[in-house]
């Protein structure tokens, strides 16, 4: 087999270990010679952040975290960082928290140490996102890639099972989208395959026992692999759809990804047989959709966009915006008609296997 591709591996330190976050953060702050640390955590995660940063001198505790990072929230946080001469950003939380740290780093260049408490994966990418006037804009910039990621499964134990499932399926979406994204290549496909395997084994363990360190370790490991694959491969059809649903209609990030994923998989899979087979092999099933749907049934995954406020009346506007963003190399041609069909099925929770 003749191979020809270009792959970029992002440079980042990963420190992984249950119960070790505080020690790892202290060591990283010392290594980076940080004196004015800004800890970013939403109000619900602030108690976790205080434990993680217990051995670090913190100049600013910042809790103004908003989903999809509105530009006003970002500008306020940037001002706080500059006023306090911050030299290290520490984000403790999910994708919104990491996203806010990235928004600050984008204009200031301040390094980030990310401490995830979900399976969002944003911590391992150089992708940023900001929402202004109900439009979410994303971009890629080396300044926003966290210098270090600290993974500690104990920090995810308070994440409710339902949210763990949605967040983990968001990671799964990174994996599957990476198989046909604009810069898909054999290396990120291999990472994505292992990510699918790890997430598909870890999430059911969390559902069976919410305090399972083994399950949460596997899910964090899978989420990291999914994000590394995504950072290399770029944003495919699934993410283009979900960014519009989140930014324009303010749908919750993880639940939206978890709901839309089987429909994009069913839509693209027949037109990308090699990618489909790789995913199926990772699931250990005959087809990728079969594997994903078995997992979704095991973990009681989100089913309908209508459960999160999306309506049939929203579909034409969503279709119009998404069509402007479709990657040129998507395996299947995307039209107004078939995209409308996909979103209608996701709205109602129809069987994705019926998509044609």
PDB file of N, CA, C and O in Angstrom, residues 117-146:
ATOM      1  N   UNK A 117     -12.398  18.365  33.940  1.00  0.00           N
ATOM      2  CA  UNK A 117     -13.272  17.601  34.833  1.00  0.00           C
ATOM      3  C   UNK A 117     -14.378  16.911  34.034  1.00  0.00           C
ATOM      4  O   UNK A 117     -15.300  16.346  34.609  1.00  0.00           O
ATOM      5  N   UNK A 118     -14.290  16.993  32.704  1.00  0.00           N
ATOM      6  CA  UNK A 118     -15.227  16.303  31.811  1.00  0.00           C
ATOM      7  C   UNK A 118     -14.416  15.626  30.717  1.00  0.00           C
ATOM      8  O   UNK A 118     -13.185  15.625  30.754  1.00  0.00           O
ATOM      9  N   UNK A 119     -15.113  15.104  29.718  1.00  0.00           N
ATOM     10  CA  UNK A 119     -14.449  14.393  28.621  1.00  0.00           C
ATOM     11  C   UNK A 119     -14.532  15.200  27.320  1.00  0.00           C
ATOM     12  O   UNK A 119     -14.534  14.643  26.232  1.00  0.00           O
ATOM     13  N   UNK A 120     -14.577  16.528  27.448  1.00  0.00           N
ATOM     14  CA  UNK A 120     -14.787  17.398  26.298  1.00  0.00           C
ATOM     15  C   UNK A 120     -13.658  17.343  25.285  1.00  0.00           C
ATOM     16  O   UNK A 120     -13.871  17.401  24.081  1.00  0.00           O
ATOM     17  N   UNK A 121     -12.416  17.282  25.761  1.00  0.00           N
ATOM     18  CA  UNK A 121     -11.276  17.159  24.857  1.00  0.00           C
ATOM     19  C   UNK A 121     -10.686  18.466  24.376  1.00  0.00           C
ATOM     20  O   UNK A 121      -9.631  18.474  23.744  1.00  0.00           O
ATOM     21  N   UNK A 122     -11.323  19.592  24.682  1.00  0.00           N
ATOM     22  CA  UNK A 122     -10.824  20.881  24.207  1.00  0.00           C
ATOM     23  C   UNK A 122      -9.403  21.146  24.668  1.00  0.00           C
ATOM     24  O   UNK A 122      -8.635  21.837  23.995  1.00  0.00           O
ATOM     25  N   UNK A 123      -9.051  20.566  25.813  1.00  0.00           N
ATOM     26  CA  UNK A 123      -7.737  20.811  26.401  1.00  0.00           C
ATOM     27  C   UNK A 123      -6.584  20.321  25.535  1.00  0.00           C
ATOM     28  O   UNK A 123      -5.450  20.754  25.702  1.00  0.00           O
ATOM     29  N   UNK A 124      -6.848  19.415  24.608  1.00  0.00           N
ATOM     30  CA  UNK A 124      -5.769  18.839  23.794  1.00  0.00           C
ATOM     31  C   UNK A 124      -5.760  19.364  22.366  1.00  0.00           C
ATOM     32  O   UNK A 124      -5.091  18.804  21.502  1.00  0.00           O
ATOM     33  N   UNK A 125      -6.476  20.459  22.122  1.00  0.00           N
ATOM     34  CA  UNK A 125      -6.527  21.018  20.771  1.00  0.00           C
ATOM     35  C   UNK A 125      -6.056  22.469  20.754  1.00  0.00           C
ATOM     36  O   UNK A 125      -6.062  23.157  21.776  1.00  0.00           O
ATOM     37  N   UNK A 126      -5.695  22.920  19.567  1.00  0.00           N
ATOM     38  CA  UNK A 126      -5.344  24.334  19.369  1.00  0.00           C
ATOM     39  C   UNK A 126      -6.498  25.079  18.696  1.00  0.00           C
ATOM     40  O   UNK A 126      -6.297  26.073  17.998  1.00  0.00           O
ATOM     41  N   UNK A 127      -7.706  24.592  18.928  1.00  0.00           N
ATOM     42  CA  UNK A 127      -8.920  25.185  18.355  1.00  0.00           C
ATOM     43  C   UNK A 127      -9.587  26.076  19.395  1.00  0.00           C
ATOM     44  O   UNK A 127      -9.760  25.676  20.539  1.00  0.00           O
ATOM     45  N   UNK A 128      -9.938  27.286  18.997  1.00  0.00           N
ATOM     46  CA  UNK A 128     -10.682  28.192  19.876  1.00  0.00           C
ATOM     47  C   UNK A 128     -12.059  28.472  19.283  1.00  0.00           C
ATOM     48  O   UNK A 128     -12.286  28.275  18.089  1.00  0.00           O
ATOM     49  N   UNK A 129     -12.985  28.919  20.138  1.00  0.00           N
ATOM     50  CA  UNK A 129     -14.317  29.252  19.672  1.00  0.00           C
ATOM     51  C   UNK A 129     -14.885  30.419  20.466  1.00  0.00           C
ATOM     52  O   UNK A 129     -14.747  30.471  21.694  1.00  0.00           O
ATOM     53  N   UNK A 130     -15.509  31.356  19.757  1.00  0.00           N
ATOM     54  CA  UNK A 130     -16.154  32.515  20.386  1.00  0.00           C
ATOM     55  C   UNK A 130     -17.512  32.734  19.742  1.00  0.00           C
ATOM     56  O   UNK A 130     -17.685  32.498  18.543  1.00  0.00           O
ATOM     57  N   UNK A 131     -18.468  33.181  20.545  1.00  0.00           N
ATOM     58  CA  UNK A 131     -19.804  33.441  20.031  1.00  0.00           C
ATOM     59  C   UNK A 131     -20.110  34.933  20.108  1.00  0.00           C
ATOM     60  O   UNK A 131     -19.944  35.560  21.157  1.00  0.00           O
ATOM     61  N   UNK A 132     -20.542  35.482  18.979  1.00  0.00           N
ATOM     62  CA  UNK A 132     -20.915  36.899  18.907  1.00  0.00           C
ATOM     63  C   UNK A 132     -22.135  37.029  18.011  1.00  0.00           C
ATOM     64  O   UNK A 132     -22.161  36.489  16.905  1.00  0.00           O
ATOM     65  N   UNK A 133     -23.155  37.738  18.502  1.00  0.00           N
ATOM     66  CA  UNK A 133     -24.393  37.940  17.747  1.00  0.00           C
ATOM     67  C   UNK A 133     -24.974  36.611  17.250  1.00  0.00           C
ATOM     68  O   UNK A 133     -25.383  36.482  16.102  1.00  0.00           O
ATOM     69  N   UNK A 134     -24.976  35.625  18.143  1.00  0.00           N
ATOM     70  CA  UNK A 134     -25.558  34.300  17.873  1.00  0.00           C
ATOM     71  C   UNK A 134     -24.857  33.536  16.745  1.00  0.00           C
ATOM     72  O   UNK A 134     -25.437  32.636  16.153  1.00  0.00           O
ATOM     73  N   UNK A 135     -23.625  33.894  16.460  1.00  0.00           N
ATOM     74  CA  UNK A 135     -22.824  33.139  15.495  1.00  0.00           C
ATOM     75  C   UNK A 135     -21.540  32.698  16.189  1.00  0.00           C
ATOM     76  O   UNK A 135     -20.823  33.522  16.751  1.00  0.00           O
ATOM     77  N   UNK A 136     -21.281  31.387  16.140  1.00  0.00           N
ATOM     78  CA  UNK A 136     -20.062  30.869  16.746  1.00  0.00           C
ATOM     79  C   UNK A 136     -18.973  30.791  15.699  1.00  0.00           C
ATOM     80  O   UNK A 136     -19.142  30.184  14.646  1.00  0.00           O
ATOM     81  N   UNK A 137     -17.852  31.428  16.017  1.00  0.00           N
ATOM     82  CA  UNK A 137     -16.693  31.421  15.143  1.00  0.00           C
ATOM     83  C   UNK A 137     -15.607  30.580  15.781  1.00  0.00           C
ATOM     84  O   UNK A 137     -15.356  30.688  16.988  1.00  0.00           O
ATOM     85  N   UNK A 138     -14.975  29.723  14.992  1.00  0.00           N
ATOM     86  CA  UNK A 138     -13.868  28.927  15.501  1.00  0.00           C
ATOM     87  C   UNK A 138     -12.621  29.200  14.667  1.00  0.00           C
ATOM     88  O   UNK A 138     -12.699  29.681  13.538  1.00  0.00           O
ATOM     89  N   UNK A 139     -11.490  28.907  15.244  1.00  0.00           N
ATOM     90  CA  UNK A 139     -10.228  29.083  14.535  1.00  0.00           C
ATOM     91  C   UNK A 139      -9.160  28.221  15.157  1.00  0.00           C
ATOM     92  O   UNK A 139      -9.392  27.537  16.162  1.00  0.00           O
ATOM     93  N   UNK A 140      -7.989  28.254  14.571  1.00  0.00           N
ATOM     94  CA  UNK A 140      -6.848  27.464  15.042  1.00  0.00           C
ATOM     95  C   UNK A 140      -5.686  28.413  15.291  1.00  0.00           C
ATOM     96  O   UNK A 140      -5.370  29.254  14.446  1.00  0.00           O
ATOM     97  N   UNK A 141      -5.063  28.287  16.459  1.00  0.00           N
ATOM     98  CA  UNK A 141      -3.922  29.144  16.786  1.00  0.00           C
ATOM     99  C   UNK A 141      -3.067  28.434  17.832  1.00  0.00           C
ATOM    100  O   UNK A 141      -3.593  27.954  18.845  1.00  0.00           O
ATOM    101  N   UNK A 142      -1.772  28.376  17.597  1.00  0.00           N
ATOM    102  CA  UNK A 142      -0.865  27.677  18.514  1.00  0.00           C
ATOM    103  C   UNK A 142      -0.899  28.279  19.915  1.00  0.00           C
ATOM    104  O   UNK A 142      -0.636  27.578  20.907  1.00  0.00           O
ATOM    105  N   UNK A 143      -1.234  29.566  20.036  1.00  0.00           N
ATOM    106  CA  UNK A 143      -1.224  30.224  21.351  1.00  0.00           C
ATOM    107  C   UNK A 143      -2.256  29.637  22.303  1.00  0.00           C
ATOM    108  O   UNK A 143      -2.119  29.749  23.521  1.00  0.00           O
ATOM    109  N   UNK A 144      -3.320  29.028  21.772  1.00  0.00           N
ATOM    110  CA  UNK A 144      -4.390  28.554  22.654  1.00  0.00           C
ATOM    111  C   UNK A 144      -4.211  27.099  23.090  1.00  0.00           C
ATOM    112  O   UNK A 144      -4.970  26.604  23.924  1.00  0.00           O
ATOM    113  N   UNK A 145      -3.227  26.398  22.535  1.00  0.00           N
ATOM    114  CA  UNK A 145      -2.991  25.013  22.955  1.00  0.00           C
ATOM    115  C   UNK A 145      -2.422  25.017  24.374  1.00  0.00           C
ATOM    116  O   UNK A 145      -1.365  25.598  24.615  1.00  0.00           O
ATOM    117  N   UNK A 146      -3.114  24.403  25.337  1.00  0.00           N
ATOM    118  CA  UNK A 146      -2.552  24.348  26.688  1.00  0.00           C
ATOM    119  C   UNK A 146      -1.152  23.754  26.701  1.00  0.00           C
ATOM    120  O   UNK A 146      -0.883  22.748  26.031  1.00  0.00           O
TER     121      UNK A 146
END
